JSON list of C-alpha atoms in Angstrom, two decimals:
[
{"chain": "W", "resi": 8, "resn": "MET", "atom": "CA", "xyz": [20.96, -30.16, 18.16]},
{"chain": "W", "resi": 9, "resn": "GLU", "atom": "CA", "xyz": [21.23, -30.88, 14.40]},
{"chain": "W", "resi": 10, "resn": "PRO", "atom": "CA", "xyz": [22.12, -28.02, 12.03]},
{"chain": "W", "resi": 11, "resn": "TRP", "atom": "CA", "xyz": [18.86, -28.25, 10.03]},
{"chain": "W", "resi": 12, "resn": "VAL", "atom": "CA", "xyz": [16.77, -27.83, 13.23]},
{"chain": "W", "resi": 13, "resn": "LYS", "atom": "CA", "xyz": [18.88, -24.56, 13.94]},
{"chain": "W", "resi": 14, "resn": "ARG", "atom": "CA", "xyz": [18.20, -23.29, 10.44]},
{"chain": "W", "resi": 15, "resn": "GLN", "atom": "CA", "xyz": [14.49, -24.12, 10.81]},
{"chain": "W", "resi": 16, "resn": "ARG", "atom": "CA", "xyz": [14.19, -22.30, 14.19]},
{"chain": "W", "resi": 17, "resn": "PHE", "atom": "CA", "xyz": [16.08, -19.26, 12.67]},
{"chain": "W", "resi": 18, "resn": "ALA", "atom": "CA", "xyz": [13.73, -19.24, 9.68]},
{"chain": "W", "resi": 19, "resn": "ASP", "atom": "CA", "xyz": [10.71, -19.35, 11.85]},
{"chain": "W", "resi": 20, "resn": "ARG", "atom": "CA", "xyz": [11.98, -16.49, 14.04]},
{"chain": "W", "resi": 21, "resn": "LEU", "atom": "CA", "xyz": [12.84, -14.42, 10.94]},
{"chain": "W", "resi": 22, "resn": "SER", "atom": "CA", "xyz": [9.55, -14.98, 9.24]},
{"chain": "W", "resi": 23, "resn": "LYS", "atom": "CA", "xyz": [7.67, -13.94, 12.51]},
{"chain": "W", "resi": 24, "resn": "SER", "atom": "CA", "xyz": [9.72, -10.91, 12.93]},
{"chain": "W", "resi": 25, "resn": "ILE", "atom": "CA", "xyz": [9.09, -9.94, 9.35]},
{"chain": "W", "resi": 26, "resn": "GLY", "atom": "CA", "xyz": [5.32, -10.45, 9.79]},
{"chain": "W", "resi": 27, "resn": "VAL", "atom": "CA", "xyz": [5.35, -8.31, 12.95]},
{"chain": "W", "resi": 28, "resn": "ILE", "atom": "CA", "xyz": [7.16, -5.52, 11.20]},
{"chain": "W", "resi": 29, "resn": "LEU", "atom": "CA", "xyz": [4.75, -5.66, 8.21]},
{"chain": "W", "resi": 30, "resn": "VAL", "atom": "CA", "xyz": [1.80, -5.49, 10.64]},
{"chain": "W", "resi": 31, "resn": "LEU", "atom": "CA", "xyz": [3.28, -2.57, 12.46]},
{"chain": "W", "resi": 32, "resn": "LEU", "atom": "CA", "xyz": [3.89, -0.72, 9.23]},
{"chain": "W", "resi": 33, "resn": "VAL", "atom": "CA", "xyz": [0.33, -1.17, 8.13]},
{"chain": "W", "resi": 34, "resn": "LEU", "atom": "CA", "xyz": [-0.92, 0.03, 11.55]},
{"chain": "W", "resi": 35, "resn": "LEU", "atom": "CA", "xyz": [1.46, 3.07, 11.28]},
{"chain": "W", "resi": 36, "resn": "TYR", "atom": "CA", "xyz": [0.06, 3.87, 7.87]},
{"chain": "W", "resi": 37, "resn": "LEU", "atom": "CA", "xyz": [-3.43, 3.65, 9.07]},
{"chain": "W", "resi": 38, "resn": "ALA", "atom": "CA", "xyz": [-2.71, 5.88, 12.05]},
{"chain": "W", "resi": 39, "resn": "LEU", "atom": "CA", "xyz": [-1.06, 8.48, 9.73]},
{"chain": "W", "resi": 40, "resn": "GLN", "atom": "CA", "xyz": [-4.08, 8.24, 7.35]},
{"chain": "W", "resi": 41, "resn": "THR", "atom": "CA", "xyz": [-6.76, 8.71, 10.06]},
{"chain": "W", "resi": 42, "resn": "THR", "atom": "CA", "xyz": [-5.43, 10.26, 13.23]},
{"chain": "W", "resi": 43, "resn": "ILE", "atom": "CA", "xyz": [-2.69, 12.66, 12.27]},
{"chain": "W", "resi": 44, "resn": "LEU", "atom": "CA", "xyz": [-4.38, 13.89, 9.21]},
{"chain": "W", "resi": 45, "resn": "SER", "atom": "CA", "xyz": [-7.65, 14.56, 11.19]},
{"chain": "W", "resi": 46, "resn": "VAL", "atom": "CA", "xyz": [-5.91, 16.88, 13.68]},
{"chain": "W", "resi": 47, "resn": "ILE", "atom": "CA", "xyz": [-3.81, 18.79, 11.14]},
{"chain": "W", "resi": 48, "resn": "PRO", "atom": "CA", "xyz": [-5.61, 22.12, 10.30]},
{"chain": "W", "resi": 49, "resn": "PHE", "atom": "CA", "xyz": [-5.64, 22.68, 6.58]},
{"chain": "W", "resi": 50, "resn": "PRO", "atom": "CA", "xyz": [-6.66, 25.95, 4.96]},
{"chain": "W", "resi": 51, "resn": "LYS", "atom": "CA", "xyz": [-9.64, 26.37, 2.73]},
{"chain": "W", "resi": 52, "resn": "ALA", "atom": "CA", "xyz": [-7.60, 27.87, 0.01]},
{"chain": "W", "resi": 53, "resn": "LEU", "atom": "CA", "xyz": [-3.95, 27.82, -1.11]},
{"chain": "W", "resi": 54, "resn": "THR", "atom": "CA", "xyz": [-2.14, 30.14, -3.44]},
{"chain": "W", "resi": 55, "resn": "PHE", "atom": "CA", "xyz": [0.71, 29.10, -5.73]},
{"chain": "W", "resi": 56, "resn": "GLN", "atom": "CA", "xyz": [3.04, 30.54, -8.40]},
{"chain": "W", "resi": 57, "resn": "GLY", "atom": "CA", "xyz": [3.52, 28.70, -11.60]},
{"chain": "W", "resi": 58, "resn": "ASP", "atom": "CA", "xyz": [1.61, 26.81, -14.25]},
{"chain": "W", "resi": 59, "resn": "HIS", "atom": "CA", "xyz": [-1.77, 25.42, -13.35]},
{"chain": "W", "resi": 60, "resn": "GLU", "atom": "CA", "xyz": [-1.65, 22.71, -16.04]},
{"chain": "W", "resi": 61, "resn": "GLU", "atom": "CA", "xyz": [1.42, 21.05, -14.36]},
{"chain": "W", "resi": 62, "resn": "PHE", "atom": "CA", "xyz": [-0.44, 21.23, -11.08]},
{"chain": "W", "resi": 63, "resn": "ILE", "atom": "CA", "xyz": [-3.51, 19.55, -12.52]},
{"chain": "W", "resi": 64, "resn": "GLU", "atom": "CA", "xyz": [-1.52, 16.87, -14.22]},
{"chain": "W", "resi": 65, "resn": "CYS", "atom": "CA", "xyz": [0.28, 16.08, -10.92]},
{"chain": "W", "resi": 66, "resn": "PHE", "atom": "CA", "xyz": [-2.87, 16.25, -8.89]},
{"chain": "W", "resi": 67, "resn": "GLU", "atom": "CA", "xyz": [-4.79, 13.91, -11.17]},
{"chain": "W", "resi": 68, "resn": "GLN", "atom": "CA", "xyz": [-2.05, 11.53, -11.06]},
{"chain": "W", "resi": 69, "resn": "HIS", "atom": "CA", "xyz": [-1.76, 11.26, -7.28]},
{"chain": "W", "resi": 70, "resn": "ALA", "atom": "CA", "xyz": [-5.02, 12.39, -5.53]},
{"chain": "W", "resi": 71, "resn": "THR", "atom": "CA", "xyz": [-7.91, 10.26, -4.57]},
{"chain": "W", "resi": 72, "resn": "LEU", "atom": "CA", "xyz": [-10.28, 12.94, -5.84]},
{"chain": "W", "resi": 73, "resn": "ALA", "atom": "CA", "xyz": [-9.48, 11.91, -9.38]},
{"chain": "W", "resi": 74, "resn": "ASP", "atom": "CA", "xyz": [-10.22, 8.16, -8.71]},
{"chain": "W", "resi": 75, "resn": "VAL", "atom": "CA", "xyz": [-13.14, 6.50, -10.43]},
{"chain": "W", "resi": 76, "resn": "ASP", "atom": "CA", "xyz": [-15.02, 3.19, -10.07]},
{"chain": "W", "resi": 77, "resn": "GLY", "atom": "CA", "xyz": [-18.38, 1.95, -10.71]},
{"chain": "W", "resi": 78, "resn": "VAL", "atom": "CA", "xyz": [-19.86, 4.30, -8.26]},
{"chain": "W", "resi": 79, "resn": "THR", "atom": "CA", "xyz": [-17.57, 7.23, -8.32]},
{"chain": "W", "resi": 80, "resn": "SER", "atom": "CA", "xyz": [-17.16, 9.48, -11.30]},
{"chain": "W", "resi": 81, "resn": "TYR", "atom": "CA", "xyz": [-14.57, 12.33, -11.90]},
{"chain": "W", "resi": 82, "resn": "ARG", "atom": "CA", "xyz": [-14.89, 15.27, -14.13]},
{"chain": "W", "resi": 83, "resn": "ARG", "atom": "CA", "xyz": [-13.00, 18.43, -14.98]},
{"chain": "W", "resi": 84, "resn": "ASP", "atom": "CA", "xyz": [-14.66, 21.48, -16.39]},
{"chain": "W", "resi": 85, "resn": "VAL", "atom": "CA", "xyz": [-14.47, 25.23, -16.68]},
{"chain": "W", "resi": 86, "resn": "THR", "atom": "CA", "xyz": [-17.10, 27.20, -14.71]},
{"chain": "W", "resi": 87, "resn": "ARG", "atom": "CA", "xyz": [-18.08, 30.79, -14.66]},
{"chain": "W", "resi": 88, "resn": "PRO", "atom": "CA", "xyz": [-16.15, 33.02, -14.33]},
{"chain": "W", "resi": 89, "resn": "GLU", "atom": "CA", "xyz": [-14.08, 31.48, -17.11]},
{"chain": "W", "resi": 90, "resn": "ASN", "atom": "CA", "xyz": [-10.83, 31.69, -15.20]},
{"chain": "W", "resi": 91, "resn": "ARG", "atom": "CA", "xyz": [-12.11, 28.96, -12.74]},
{"chain": "W", "resi": 92, "resn": "ILE", "atom": "CA", "xyz": [-11.56, 25.30, -13.33]},
{"chain": "W", "resi": 93, "resn": "ARG", "atom": "CA", "xyz": [-13.58, 22.73, -11.27]},
{"chain": "W", "resi": 94, "resn": "LEU", "atom": "CA", "xyz": [-12.30, 19.27, -10.45]},
{"chain": "W", "resi": 95, "resn": "ALA", "atom": "CA", "xyz": [-15.22, 17.32, -9.10]},
{"chain": "W", "resi": 96, "resn": "GLN", "atom": "CA", "xyz": [-15.89, 13.74, -7.81]},
{"chain": "W", "resi": 97, "resn": "VAL", "atom": "CA", "xyz": [-19.50, 12.55, -7.67]},
{"chain": "W", "resi": 98, "resn": "GLN", "atom": "CA", "xyz": [-20.49, 9.36, -5.76]},
{"chain": "W", "resi": 99, "resn": "GLY", "atom": "CA", "xyz": [-23.77, 7.64, -6.43]},
{"chain": "W", "resi": 100, "resn": "PHE", "atom": "CA", "xyz": [-25.12, 4.81, -8.60]},
{"chain": "W", "resi": 101, "resn": "LEU", "atom": "CA", "xyz": [-28.44, 6.18, -9.75]},
{"chain": "W", "resi": 102, "resn": "ARG", "atom": "CA", "xyz": [-28.18, 9.78, -8.46]},
{"chain": "W", "resi": 103, "resn": "ALA", "atom": "CA", "xyz": [-25.53, 11.84, -6.74]},
{"chain": "W", "resi": 104, "resn": "SER", "atom": "CA", "xyz": [-25.31, 10.77, -3.09]},
{"chain": "W", "resi": 105, "resn": "ALA", "atom": "CA", "xyz": [-22.20, 12.80, -2.24]},
{"chain": "W", "resi": 106, "resn": "SER", "atom": "CA", "xyz": [-19.93, 15.14, -4.19]},
{"chain": "W", "resi": 107, "resn": "ARG", "atom": "CA", "xyz": [-16.56, 16.78, -3.68]},
{"chain": "W", "resi": 108, "resn": "ALA", "atom": "CA", "xyz": [-15.28, 19.82, -5.62]},
{"chain": "W", "resi": 109, "resn": "MET", "atom": "CA", "xyz": [-12.12, 21.69, -5.89]},
{"chain": "W", "resi": 110, "resn": "PHE", "atom": "CA", "xyz": [-11.91, 25.03, -7.76]},
{"chain": "W", "resi": 111, "resn": "ILE", "atom": "CA", "xyz": [-8.70, 26.15, -9.36]},
{"chain": "W", "resi": 112, "resn": "ASP", "atom": "CA", "xyz": [-8.86, 30.06, -9.72]},
{"chain": "W", "resi": 113, "resn": "LEU", "atom": "CA", "xyz": [-6.42, 31.34, -12.38]},
{"chain": "W", "resi": 114, "resn": "GLY", "atom": "CA", "xyz": [-4.59, 34.55, -12.01]},
{"chain": "W", "resi": 115, "resn": "GLU", "atom": "CA", "xyz": [-2.06, 36.11, -14.32]},
{"chain": "W", "resi": 116, "resn": "ASP", "atom": "CA", "xyz": [1.08, 34.64, -12.60]},
{"chain": "W", "resi": 117, "resn": "HIS", "atom": "CA", "xyz": [-0.56, 32.49, -9.92]},
{"chain": "W", "resi": 118, "resn": "PHE", "atom": "CA", "xyz": [-3.36, 30.15, -9.27]},
{"chain": "W", "resi": 119, "resn": "GLN", "atom": "CA", "xyz": [-5.30, 29.35, -6.21]},
{"chain": "W", "resi": 120, "resn": "ILE", "atom": "CA", "xyz": [-6.96, 26.08, -5.11]},
{"chain": "W", "resi": 121, "resn": "VAL", "atom": "CA", "xyz": [-10.25, 26.39, -3.16]},
{"chain": "W", "resi": 122, "resn": "ASP", "atom": "CA", "xyz": [-12.17, 23.76, -1.39]},
{"chain": "W", "resi": 123, "resn": "GLY", "atom": "CA", "xyz": [-15.68, 23.96, -3.04]},
{"chain": "W", "resi": 124, "resn": "TYR", "atom": "CA", "xyz": [-17.50, 22.83, 0.11]},
{"chain": "W", "resi": 125, "resn": "TYR", "atom": "CA", "xyz": [-16.86, 26.12, 1.81]},
{"chain": "W", "resi": 126, "resn": "GLU", "atom": "CA", "xyz": [-18.23, 28.11, -1.16]},
{"chain": "W", "resi": 127, "resn": "ASN", "atom": "CA", "xyz": [-21.43, 26.31, -2.06]},
{"chain": "W", "resi": 128, "resn": "ARG", "atom": "CA", "xyz": [-22.55, 24.04, 0.82]},
{"chain": "W", "resi": 129, "resn": "HIS", "atom": "CA", "xyz": [-25.57, 21.75, 0.17]},
{"chain": "W", "resi": 130, "resn": "GLU", "atom": "CA", "xyz": [-26.76, 18.66, 1.73]},
{"chain": "W", "resi": 131, "resn": "ARG", "atom": "CA", "xyz": [-24.84, 16.30, -0.68]},
{"chain": "W", "resi": 132, "resn": "SER", "atom": "CA", "xyz": [-21.48, 18.28, -0.71]},
{"chain": "W", "resi": 133, "resn": "ARG", "atom": "CA", "xyz": [-18.51, 17.08, 1.37]},
{"chain": "W", "resi": 134, "resn": "PRO", "atom": "CA", "xyz": [-15.20, 18.74, 1.91]},
{"chain": "W", "resi": 135, "resn": "ILE", "atom": "CA", "xyz": [-12.04, 17.62, 0.10]},
{"chain": "W", "resi": 136, "resn": "ARG", "atom": "CA", "xyz": [-10.19, 14.96, 2.03]},
{"chain": "W", "resi": 137, "resn": "LYS", "atom": "CA", "xyz": [-7.18, 16.26, 3.87]},
{"chain": "W", "resi": 138, "resn": "TYR", "atom": "CA", "xyz": [-5.05, 13.74, 1.99]},
{"chain": "W", "resi": 139, "resn": "ASP", "atom": "CA", "xyz": [-6.12, 15.30, -1.26]},
{"chain": "W", "resi": 140, "resn": "MET", "atom": "CA", "xyz": [-5.37, 18.83, 0.07]},
{"chain": "W", "resi": 141, "resn": "MET", "atom": "CA", "xyz": [-1.98, 17.69, 1.16]},
{"chain": "W", "resi": 142, "resn": "ILE", "atom": "CA", "xyz": [-1.35, 16.29, -2.32]},
{"chain": "W", "resi": 143, "resn": "GLY", "atom": "CA", "xyz": [-2.55, 19.49, -3.73]},
{"chain": "W", "resi": 144, "resn": "TRP", "atom": "CA", "xyz": [-0.02, 21.38, -1.60]},
{"chain": "W", "resi": 145, "resn": "LEU", "atom": "CA", "xyz": [2.77, 19.09, -2.54]},
{"chain": "W", "resi": 146, "resn": "CYS", "atom": "CA", "xyz": [1.88, 19.35, -6.31]},
{"chain": "W", "resi": 147, "resn": "GLY", "atom": "CA", "xyz": [1.57, 23.20, -5.98]},
{"chain": "W", "resi": 148, "resn": "THR", "atom": "CA", "xyz": [4.89, 23.59, -4.40]},
{"chain": "W", "resi": 149, "resn": "GLY", "atom": "CA", "xyz": [6.58, 21.27, -6.78]},
{"chain": "W", "resi": 150, "resn": "ASN", "atom": "CA", "xyz": [7.61, 18.59, -4.16]},
{"chain": "W", "resi": 151, "resn": "LEU", "atom": "CA", "xyz": [5.70, 15.75, -5.86]}
]
């Protein structure tokens, strides 16, 4: 067998194995995104020590709650009582079809993040994605 044929076969085997590895990595990512996160219980509220502005900056940089496109809008505002910040995502082109909200309650030396779905349920509200709650936990503990 000629050397160029051997090199060609090796290149074919290498490209197939790289393709299989990439497909397996994508499948693993999808499994982690759906299956594992769906069975992990997340609390409805988390309390952290530190500065809430650093948390908000980190959260807005990494979380899907802060994503916007032609249909999804994101807003940050202060609600009553005045020591509460609301991060909200609203989906809908002409009117709101779904909304997600996370509240940040400010204390003197701590802050607490609360899933807004459990406080004011209505037909269009949805709970925060567990992925976003995990990002919130990582940002609150300073690991991200």
